Structure formats: structure tokens, C-alpha cells
XYZ file of C-alpha atoms in Angstrom:
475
model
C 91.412 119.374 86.828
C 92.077 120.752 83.291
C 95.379 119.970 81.997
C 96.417 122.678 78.851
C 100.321 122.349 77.265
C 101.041 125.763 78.376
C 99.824 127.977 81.293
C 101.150 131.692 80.718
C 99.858 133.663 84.524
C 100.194 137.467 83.197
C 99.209 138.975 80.170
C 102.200 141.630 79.923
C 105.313 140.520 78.250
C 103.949 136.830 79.191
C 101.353 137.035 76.252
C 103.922 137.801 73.390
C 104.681 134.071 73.956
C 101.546 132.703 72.395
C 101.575 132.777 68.494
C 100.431 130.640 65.795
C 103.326 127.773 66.703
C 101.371 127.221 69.744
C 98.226 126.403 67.280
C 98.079 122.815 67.516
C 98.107 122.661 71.405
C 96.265 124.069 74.037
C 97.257 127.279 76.030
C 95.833 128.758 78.757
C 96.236 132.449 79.895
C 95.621 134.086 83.375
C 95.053 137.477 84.301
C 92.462 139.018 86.930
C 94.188 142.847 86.392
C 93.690 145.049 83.246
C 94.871 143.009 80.115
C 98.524 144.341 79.050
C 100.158 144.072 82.162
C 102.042 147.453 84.029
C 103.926 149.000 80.879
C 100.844 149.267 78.664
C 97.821 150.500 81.727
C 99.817 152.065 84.355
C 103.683 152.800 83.013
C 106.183 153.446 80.433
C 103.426 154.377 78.040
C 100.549 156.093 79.654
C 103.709 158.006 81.758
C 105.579 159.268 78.395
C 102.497 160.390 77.107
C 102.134 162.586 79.777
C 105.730 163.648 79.416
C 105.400 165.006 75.589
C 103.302 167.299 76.529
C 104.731 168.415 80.056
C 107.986 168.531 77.421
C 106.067 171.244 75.662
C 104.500 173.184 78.399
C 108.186 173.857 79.573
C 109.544 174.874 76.541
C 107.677 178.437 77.073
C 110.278 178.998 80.029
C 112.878 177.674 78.633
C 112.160 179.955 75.204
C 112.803 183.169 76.705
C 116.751 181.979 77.146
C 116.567 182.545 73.594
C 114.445 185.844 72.647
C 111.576 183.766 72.163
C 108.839 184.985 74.104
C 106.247 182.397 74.082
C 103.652 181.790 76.521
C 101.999 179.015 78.587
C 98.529 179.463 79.135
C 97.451 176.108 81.523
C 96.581 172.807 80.823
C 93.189 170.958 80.193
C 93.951 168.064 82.810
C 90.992 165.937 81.394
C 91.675 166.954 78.029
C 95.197 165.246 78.048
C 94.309 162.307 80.541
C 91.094 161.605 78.022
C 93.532 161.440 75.041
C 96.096 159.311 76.957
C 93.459 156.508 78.320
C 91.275 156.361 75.525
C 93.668 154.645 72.967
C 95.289 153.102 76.378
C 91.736 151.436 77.647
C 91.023 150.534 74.189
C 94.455 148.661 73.165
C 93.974 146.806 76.440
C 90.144 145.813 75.327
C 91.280 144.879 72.238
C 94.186 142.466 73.284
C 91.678 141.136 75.843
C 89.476 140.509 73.028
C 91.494 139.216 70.481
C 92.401 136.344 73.392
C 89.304 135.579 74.098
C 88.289 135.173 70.490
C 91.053 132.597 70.081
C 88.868 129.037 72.047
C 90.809 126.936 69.607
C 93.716 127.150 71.239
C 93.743 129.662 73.981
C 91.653 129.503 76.823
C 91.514 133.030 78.815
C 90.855 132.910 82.590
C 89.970 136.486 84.133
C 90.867 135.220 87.715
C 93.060 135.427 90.721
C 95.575 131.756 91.023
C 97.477 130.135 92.904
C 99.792 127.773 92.919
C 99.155 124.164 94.180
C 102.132 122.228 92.885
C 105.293 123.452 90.881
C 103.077 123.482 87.545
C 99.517 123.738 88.449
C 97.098 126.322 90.402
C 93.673 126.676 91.580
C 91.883 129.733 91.022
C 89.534 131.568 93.137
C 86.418 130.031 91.975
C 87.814 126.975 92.697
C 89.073 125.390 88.960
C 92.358 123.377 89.536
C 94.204 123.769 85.921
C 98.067 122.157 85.574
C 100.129 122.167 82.340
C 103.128 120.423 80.823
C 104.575 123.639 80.943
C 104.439 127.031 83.216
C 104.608 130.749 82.781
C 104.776 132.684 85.641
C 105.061 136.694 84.252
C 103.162 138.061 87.050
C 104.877 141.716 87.381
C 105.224 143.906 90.396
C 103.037 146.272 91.984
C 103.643 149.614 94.054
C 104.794 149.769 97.777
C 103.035 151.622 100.300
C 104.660 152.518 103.752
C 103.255 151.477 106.838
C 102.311 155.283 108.123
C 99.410 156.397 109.604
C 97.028 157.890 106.884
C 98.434 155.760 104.277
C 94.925 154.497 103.153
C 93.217 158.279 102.611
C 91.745 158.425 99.228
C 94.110 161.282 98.624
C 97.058 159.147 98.105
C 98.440 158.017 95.180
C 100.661 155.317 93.464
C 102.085 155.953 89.450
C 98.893 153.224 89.102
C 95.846 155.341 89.980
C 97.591 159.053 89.817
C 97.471 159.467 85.920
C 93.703 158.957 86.091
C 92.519 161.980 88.669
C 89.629 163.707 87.511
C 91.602 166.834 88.021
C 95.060 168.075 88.059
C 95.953 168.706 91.432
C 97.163 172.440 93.063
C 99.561 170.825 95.472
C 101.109 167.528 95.603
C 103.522 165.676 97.511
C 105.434 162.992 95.943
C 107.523 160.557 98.418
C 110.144 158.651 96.906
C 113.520 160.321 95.031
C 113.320 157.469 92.330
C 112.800 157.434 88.819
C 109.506 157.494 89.473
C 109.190 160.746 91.195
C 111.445 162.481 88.994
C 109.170 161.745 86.455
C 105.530 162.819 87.871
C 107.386 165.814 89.392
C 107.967 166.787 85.547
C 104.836 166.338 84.278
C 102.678 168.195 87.174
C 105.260 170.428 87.486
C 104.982 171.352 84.106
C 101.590 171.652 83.727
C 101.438 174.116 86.935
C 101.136 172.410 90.060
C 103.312 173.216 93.305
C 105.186 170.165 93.335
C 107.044 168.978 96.960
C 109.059 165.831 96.596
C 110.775 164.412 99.587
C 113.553 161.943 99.822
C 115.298 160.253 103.460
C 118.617 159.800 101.606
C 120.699 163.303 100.774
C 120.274 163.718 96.838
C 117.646 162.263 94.157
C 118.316 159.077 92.060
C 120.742 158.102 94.370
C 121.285 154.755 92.683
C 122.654 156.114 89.321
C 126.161 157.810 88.955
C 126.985 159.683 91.726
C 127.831 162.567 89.328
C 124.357 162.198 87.081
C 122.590 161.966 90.804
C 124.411 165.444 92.434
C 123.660 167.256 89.122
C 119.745 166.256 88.552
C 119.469 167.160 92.699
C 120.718 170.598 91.976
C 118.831 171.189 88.730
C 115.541 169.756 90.305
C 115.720 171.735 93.430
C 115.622 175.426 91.085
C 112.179 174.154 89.851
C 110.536 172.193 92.706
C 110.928 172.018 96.570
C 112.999 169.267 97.041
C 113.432 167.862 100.847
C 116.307 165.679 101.537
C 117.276 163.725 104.983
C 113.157 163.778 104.858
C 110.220 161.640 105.877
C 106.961 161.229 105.449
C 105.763 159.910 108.776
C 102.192 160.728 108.624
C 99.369 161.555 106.803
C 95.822 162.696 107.875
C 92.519 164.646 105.868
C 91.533 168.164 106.356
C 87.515 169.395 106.383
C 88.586 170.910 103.205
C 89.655 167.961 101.368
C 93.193 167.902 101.710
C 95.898 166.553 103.639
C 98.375 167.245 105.774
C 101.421 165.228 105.817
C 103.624 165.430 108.554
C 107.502 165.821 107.597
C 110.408 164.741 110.317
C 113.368 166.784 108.954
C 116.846 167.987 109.565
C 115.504 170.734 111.398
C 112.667 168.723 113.135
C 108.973 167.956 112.701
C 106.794 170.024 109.921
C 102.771 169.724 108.457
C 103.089 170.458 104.875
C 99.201 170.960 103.530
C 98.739 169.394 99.806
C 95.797 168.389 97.751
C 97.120 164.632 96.856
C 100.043 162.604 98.357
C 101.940 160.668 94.968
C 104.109 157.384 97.029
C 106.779 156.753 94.779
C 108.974 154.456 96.450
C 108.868 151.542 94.752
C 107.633 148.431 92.937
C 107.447 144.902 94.093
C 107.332 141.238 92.702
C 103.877 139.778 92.702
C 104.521 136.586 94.742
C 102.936 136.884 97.913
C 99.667 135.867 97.010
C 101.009 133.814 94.055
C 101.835 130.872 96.572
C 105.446 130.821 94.883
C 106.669 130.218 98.424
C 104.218 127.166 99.227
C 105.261 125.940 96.339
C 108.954 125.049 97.265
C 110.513 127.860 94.748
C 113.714 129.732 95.479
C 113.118 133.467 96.354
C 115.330 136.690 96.185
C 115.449 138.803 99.703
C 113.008 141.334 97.562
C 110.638 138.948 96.942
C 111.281 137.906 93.255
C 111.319 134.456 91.989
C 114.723 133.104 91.111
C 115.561 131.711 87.787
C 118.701 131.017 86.111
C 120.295 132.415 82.559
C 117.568 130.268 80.685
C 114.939 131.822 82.867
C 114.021 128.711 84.392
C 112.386 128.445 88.034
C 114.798 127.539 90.805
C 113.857 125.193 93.701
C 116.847 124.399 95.947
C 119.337 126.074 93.386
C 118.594 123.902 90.323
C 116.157 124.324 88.143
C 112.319 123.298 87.732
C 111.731 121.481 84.519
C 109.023 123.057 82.718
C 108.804 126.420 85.279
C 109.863 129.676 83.751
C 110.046 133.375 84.746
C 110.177 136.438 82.677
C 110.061 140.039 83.852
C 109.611 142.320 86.685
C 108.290 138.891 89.144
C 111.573 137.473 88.519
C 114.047 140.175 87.177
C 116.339 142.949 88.839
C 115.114 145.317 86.020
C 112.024 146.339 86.259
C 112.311 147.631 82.470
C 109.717 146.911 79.663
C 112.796 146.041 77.174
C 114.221 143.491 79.729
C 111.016 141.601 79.967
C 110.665 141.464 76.588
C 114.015 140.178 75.970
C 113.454 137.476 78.787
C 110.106 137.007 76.560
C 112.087 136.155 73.357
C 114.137 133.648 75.585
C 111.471 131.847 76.918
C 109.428 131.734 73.510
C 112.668 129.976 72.331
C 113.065 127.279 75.108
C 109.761 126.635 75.278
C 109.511 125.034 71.757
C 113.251 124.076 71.690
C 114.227 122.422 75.248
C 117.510 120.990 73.478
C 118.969 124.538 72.629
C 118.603 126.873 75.466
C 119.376 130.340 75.356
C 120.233 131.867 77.416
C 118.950 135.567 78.841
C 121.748 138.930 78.005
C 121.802 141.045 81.004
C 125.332 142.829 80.169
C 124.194 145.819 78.599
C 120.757 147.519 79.375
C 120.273 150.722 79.246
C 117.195 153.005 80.886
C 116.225 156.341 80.947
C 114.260 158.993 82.917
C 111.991 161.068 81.619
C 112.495 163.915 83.576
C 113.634 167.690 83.223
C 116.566 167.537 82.322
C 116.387 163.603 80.910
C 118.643 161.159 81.886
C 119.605 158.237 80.094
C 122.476 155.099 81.533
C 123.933 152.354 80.393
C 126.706 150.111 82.352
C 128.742 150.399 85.288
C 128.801 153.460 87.397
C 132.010 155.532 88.294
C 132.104 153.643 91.890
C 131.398 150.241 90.282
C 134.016 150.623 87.736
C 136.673 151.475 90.427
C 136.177 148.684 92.650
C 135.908 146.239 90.120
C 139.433 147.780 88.511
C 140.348 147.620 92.466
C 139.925 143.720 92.258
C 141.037 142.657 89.050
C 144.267 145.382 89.190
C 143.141 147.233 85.719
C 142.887 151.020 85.615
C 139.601 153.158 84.284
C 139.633 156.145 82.761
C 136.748 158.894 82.404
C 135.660 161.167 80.428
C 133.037 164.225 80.892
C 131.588 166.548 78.347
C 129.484 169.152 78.519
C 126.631 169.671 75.684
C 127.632 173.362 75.130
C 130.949 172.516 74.204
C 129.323 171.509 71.107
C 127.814 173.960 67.834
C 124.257 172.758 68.888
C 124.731 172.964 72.697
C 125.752 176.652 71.540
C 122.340 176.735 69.303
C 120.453 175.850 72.399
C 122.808 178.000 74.611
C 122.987 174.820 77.202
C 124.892 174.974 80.354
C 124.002 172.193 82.319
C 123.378 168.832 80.170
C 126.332 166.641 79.645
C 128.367 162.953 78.779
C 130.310 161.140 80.984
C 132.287 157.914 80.219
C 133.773 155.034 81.724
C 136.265 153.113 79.747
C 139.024 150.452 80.829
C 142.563 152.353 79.686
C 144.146 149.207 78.074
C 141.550 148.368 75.822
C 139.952 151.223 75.240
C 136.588 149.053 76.582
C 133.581 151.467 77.208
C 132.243 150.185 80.552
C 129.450 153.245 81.347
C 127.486 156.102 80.107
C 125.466 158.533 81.643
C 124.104 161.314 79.994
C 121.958 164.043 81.179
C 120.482 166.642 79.155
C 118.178 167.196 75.744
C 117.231 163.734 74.310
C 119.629 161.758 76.672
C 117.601 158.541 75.660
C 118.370 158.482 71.911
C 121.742 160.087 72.638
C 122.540 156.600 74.769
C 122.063 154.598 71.980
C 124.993 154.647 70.016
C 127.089 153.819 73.365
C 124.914 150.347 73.624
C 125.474 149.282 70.376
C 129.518 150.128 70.864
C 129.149 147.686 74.072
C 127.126 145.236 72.926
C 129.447 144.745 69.859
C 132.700 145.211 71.431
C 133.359 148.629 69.570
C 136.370 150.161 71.442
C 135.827 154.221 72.258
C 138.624 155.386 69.797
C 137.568 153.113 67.136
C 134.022 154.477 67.686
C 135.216 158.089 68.007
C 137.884 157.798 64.601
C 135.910 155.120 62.590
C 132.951 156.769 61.525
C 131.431 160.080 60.394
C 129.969 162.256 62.832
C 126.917 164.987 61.344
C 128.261 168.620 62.351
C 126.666 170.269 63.789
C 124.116 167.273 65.296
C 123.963 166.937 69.612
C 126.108 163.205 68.938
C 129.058 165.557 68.497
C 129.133 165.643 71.994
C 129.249 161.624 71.942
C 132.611 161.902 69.739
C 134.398 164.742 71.793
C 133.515 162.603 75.257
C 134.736 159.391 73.321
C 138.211 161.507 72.109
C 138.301 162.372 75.719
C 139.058 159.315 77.453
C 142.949 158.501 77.341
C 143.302 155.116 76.975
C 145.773 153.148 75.489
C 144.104 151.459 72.479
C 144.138 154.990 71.093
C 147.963 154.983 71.167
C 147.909 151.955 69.082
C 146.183 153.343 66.398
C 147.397 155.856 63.928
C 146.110 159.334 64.054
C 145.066 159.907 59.822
């Protein structure tokens, strides 16, 4: 057995955690997948590099609104991916290498683990390591269904899709998530007939019921949308594609497509961890339970020297949030007598669809029935984008603000924004909650560029009637 001073298992957010403080000890870092972890090889990144240019190959359509006639003249599939994996492949190699290249203090083990006792693990060649001190930053990967088919080299998750040698004609994408609405944008976009189909009635279903109704409407004008559908099975034609067949409001249909996108999910990598076996405390969806500090949980209390950080242990599976929760950690690792603690009030996330979406806070329905239980009142606010000089510039009739804001204090609970640049529009809103900023205060304390999009943040703020407005003086 080789004992280190730190075990980190994952090299995603997990590997921030090693710097030069960690000099004079010994580390050890575990990863069998590609170095970097989801966000870097298969997510946020790789994914919004797709989207700028899907972003651009739209604009041609959306031009001609305008008397610009511009035209869009195809996409070259390996061209882009090429671009996109080259620097992506190479950061990875890089990081991998720099690790390696560190034997003084960091030990890198390329290898599947698991656990054997709360802080120590055998991997699969057979090397039993334990340490002082355990990082478990494992991730999540994708679901697949159980249907028949399911296993066809045809279908796709968001990790394999984004490297196809060839941009597909037809594609089905299962799942109404974020997800989907994403990789329906980008193929889309770049020309292919996309088919997406969802069991519940509308897309994004877990965001704002009024964000959710409003991207199902806008989505269904530019692909063919299914709703109340499944996907119940899947089988390969002499031809090379597949069939999938569809049970429906109106009953069973084959729907013929060159790949199958599943898009339904992500889930915590602790099956084959052993985190079970090894007497931790586990959510219903699989992740590993920790409390504010991040610390493991066994029996509700927590593990001395075990901590979690990101999408193995979190409810957000968001790069920001793990790298938050990797700040924490890298904190209480080195200072066990000041804890601090993890902030979960306030996180915001996007999707990078068409139109974007961007949310921070409590929905509409979540405000309510938490004003329902504690007897306060809410009051909202929507604004449209062409109710502004630049939603006139860009002639827009469908992107918008809403609010949520508690009518005594004037408290901004939610946003939700769809439209043009939702995620950078979102930000101001964050930094109002995180800091306590009432919405009048926000709207009446500060100047406001004319004619910039965030005018639409200041009428939606001026919107909401609440009653810390009446306390201040109009000037």
C-alpha cells in the first residue's frame, strides 16, 4: 500500500486543487478518462464552440428581417470539428503532461479505482493507495434508456456526437433538456433536418414555466418538435440508418434518420466508484452527499478527511459550481480550523440555444409557494426586448425579461431572460442578488447606456411594484 497526503480521483475541477502549497507533500491524482474532466473534452467548451458558428450560420435568415440579403452557403463539418478538437485534444495533452512531469510531488495514475475503505482504493491493476486526505471529483456521465436498439453505432450521447466524421442529414435527438436545445441549434444551423422528441408537453420543462412555453413555440417554427413522445425503439436499415420507432398522441410511428443524439441526461459516477461499499450517504440520483463544507457524509455526519466537489456530488451539474465547490475544498483542505462553507444561493446558467436563455433564482411557481408559506407577496415583472431602442434596431418580437421580486423589500428573487445575449444580459441581476441590491435601487441608482439591450434590464426592474420603491424619492 502507498500512502500519499492527498488523493484527488478526477482531473476536472478536482485538479485545480493541487498547486505549489501542496509542494512539500505528496499528492496523488487519478483519472482513467481524457485528462480535463466533462467541461473541457465533451461539454461547455467543445459545445459553445460549435454554437459561435451555428450563431453565424443563422444570422443569414435572420438578415433578411432587415434588408440584408446575405447568404448561407453550407458548412465544412470536419473543417469546424478539426478546429474545435485540435486546441481541445491538445489542452487536455498538455494538462496530462504537465502532471505527469510534476514526480516530486504528484504522482499521476491513468487507472480505473475503487474504493476499499472511506480514504483508500485499489485500482485495477491491483495497487492499494490510501491518503490522509480524499478527493472524490469523479463527474457524471450520460444516460442511456433501456430500449431496444440502444447500442447501434448510430446513436449518440453530447460525449461522442461532436466528433462524427460527418455532419449528419437527419437526426433525432431524445431528450427536451438543455442539452437538446443546444445540439438542435447547432445541426440545425448548419443544415440538418433536426427531430427532437420530448414525453412531457413543452421543452425545458424545468425552467420558468413562461421561459419553457415561449422557447417550445419558437423551437417548433424551426425544427419538428414532438411532445407527449417516445422513443421506444431503435433498429438499422441496409442503408445505414435507423429507424426509430415513436409511440405518440396519435399512436405508433417509424421516423427514418441518419444518427439518434440521447439527450436525457447526466449521472453521478458512483456506481463503479464503490461509494456505496464504502458506507457513504447517497442521494436517490445517485450522487454522493456532502454537507456546506463539502465534506463526505456517512450516516448524516461527516467523514473526516472525505470531500466532494462537482457534478458526483452536486445538484448543478454546472462548470462554475464545481469550481466554486473547488475553491472551498482547496481552502479546507489546508485550513481544517476555518471551514467554509460552499454558496449555493445564487447560480445562474444558460442555454445556448436559438433564441438563448439565461436564469438565475427562483421560478414564478417557486416564488409563490414559498410566499404561500411564509405569508409574503411577489410581484413580477415582464419586458419585452423590442420595447427597447435596440430591440427596435434589431426589430425583435419575441426575446424578453421577466422578474421575480418580494413586494416589501423590493428583493429580486428570479430572472429569466430569453433572447439575444441572454447570458451576459443575466449578469447584472446576479450581482444585484448576491449583494443584496434591491430592484429600485438597481433600476434608480445607476446609469444605464441608451440605447444598449440592458435598457431592457432597467424598464423590467421599474416594472415590478414593490414597496421599497415607495420609500424612496423619485429625483
Amino acid at each position: 500500500m502507498t500512502h500519499y497526503d492527498l488523493a484527488i480521483i478526477g482531473t476536472g475541477s478536482g485538479n485545480s486543487l493541487i498547486t505549489r502549497r501542496w509542494a512539500d507533500r505528496k499528492v496523488v491524482l487519478v483519472d482513467r478518462g481524457a485528462f480535463g474532466g466533462t467541461c473541457l473534452n465533451v461539454g461547455c467548451i467543445p459545445t459553445k464552440m460549435y454554437v459561435y458558428p451555428a450563431d453565424l450560420a443563422a444570422t443569414a435568415a435572420d438578415a433578411a428581417r432587415l434588408g440584408v440579403d446575405l447568404s448561407f452557403d453550407g458548412v465544412r463539418w470536419p473543417d469546424v470539428r478539426d478546429r474545435i478538437f485540435s486546441r481541445i485534444d491538445a489542452n487536455s495533452a498538455e494538462a496530462r503532461t504537465f502532471r505527469a512531469e510534476q514526480p516530486e510531488y504528484v504522482t499521476l495514475i491513468e487507472d480505473d479505482v475503487h474504493l476499499v475503505g472511506e480514504k483508500s482504493f485499489r485500482t485495477s491493476s491491483g495497487e492499494v493507495v490510501s491518503a490522509d486526505q480524499l478527493v472524490i471529483a469523479t463527474g457524471s456521465h450520460a444516460v442511456l434508456p433501456d430500449i431496444p436498439g440502444i447500442q447501434l453505432p448510430q446513436v449518440h450521447t453530447s460525449d461522442t456526437i461532436m466528433r462524427l466524421p460527418d455532419r449528419p442529414r437527419r437526426l433525432l435527438i431524445k431528450g427536451g433538456g438543455y442539452i437538446a436545445a443546444e445540439f438542435a441549434h447547432i445541426f440545425g444551423s448548419f443544415g440538418t433536418e433536426v427531430t427532437i422528441t420530448a414525453r412531457g408537453p413543452s421543452l425545458l420543462r424545468h425552467l420558468d414555466e413562461t421561459v419553457s412555453t415561449v422557447f417550445t413555440e419558437q423551437a417548433a417554427q424551426q425544427w419538428d418538435v414532438r411532445l407527449h413522445t417516445a422513443v421506444t425503439g431503435l433498429s438499422a436499415n441496409d442503408d445505414g440508418s435507423v429507424t426509430a420507432r415513436l409511440e405518440g398522441p396519435e399512436g405508433p410511428t417509424d421516423l427514418e434518420v441518419d444518427i439518434v443524439l440521447v439527450a436525457i441526461g447526466r449521472t453521478p459516477n458512483t456506481n463503479g466508484l464503490g461509494a456505496q461499499e464504502a458506507g457513504f450517504d447517497l442521494h436517490p440520483d445517485g450522487r454522493l452527499a456532502v454537507d456546506e463544507y463539502q465534506r463526505v457524509l456517512r450516516d448524516g455526519a461527516p467523514v473526516e478527511g472525505v470531500w466532494s466537489l462537482g457534478d458526483v456530488s452536486s445538484d448543478y451539474q454546472l462548470k462554475h459550481v464545481a469550481n466554486h465547490e473547488a475553491r472551498t475544498v482547496a481552502h479546507n483542505l489546508l485550513h481544517p480550523e476555518d471551514l467554509h462553507a460552499s454558496d449555493h444561493r445564487f447560480i445562474p446558467a444558460a442555454v445556448f440555444s436559438h433564441p438563448q436563455i439565461a436564469v438565475v433564482g427562483l421560478t414564478e411557481d417557486q416564488a409563490l409557494a414559498a410566499a404561500e408559506s411564509t405569508g409574503t407577496t411577489i410581484v413580477t415583472a415582464v419586458q419585452q426586448y423590442g420595447s427597447t431602442a435596440y430591440g427596435w434596431a434589431m426589430e425583435d418580437t419575441q426575446g424578453f425579461v421577466k422578474l421575480i421580486a418580494e413586494q416589501a423589500t423590493g428583493r429580486i428573487l428570479g430572472a429569466h431572460i430569453v433572447g439575444h445575449e441572454a447570458s451576459l444580459l443575466i449578469q447584472p441581476i446576479l450581482q444585484a442578488m448576491s449583494f443584496d441590491l434591491d430592484a429600485y435601487s438597481m433600476a434608480r441608482g445607476q446609469y444605464w447606456i441608451h440605447p444598449a439591450l440592458t435598457e431592457v434590464l432597467e424598464n423590467a426592474l421599474l416594472k415590478l411594484r414593490t414597496n421599497r420603491e415607495l420609500l424612496i424619492p423619485r429625483t
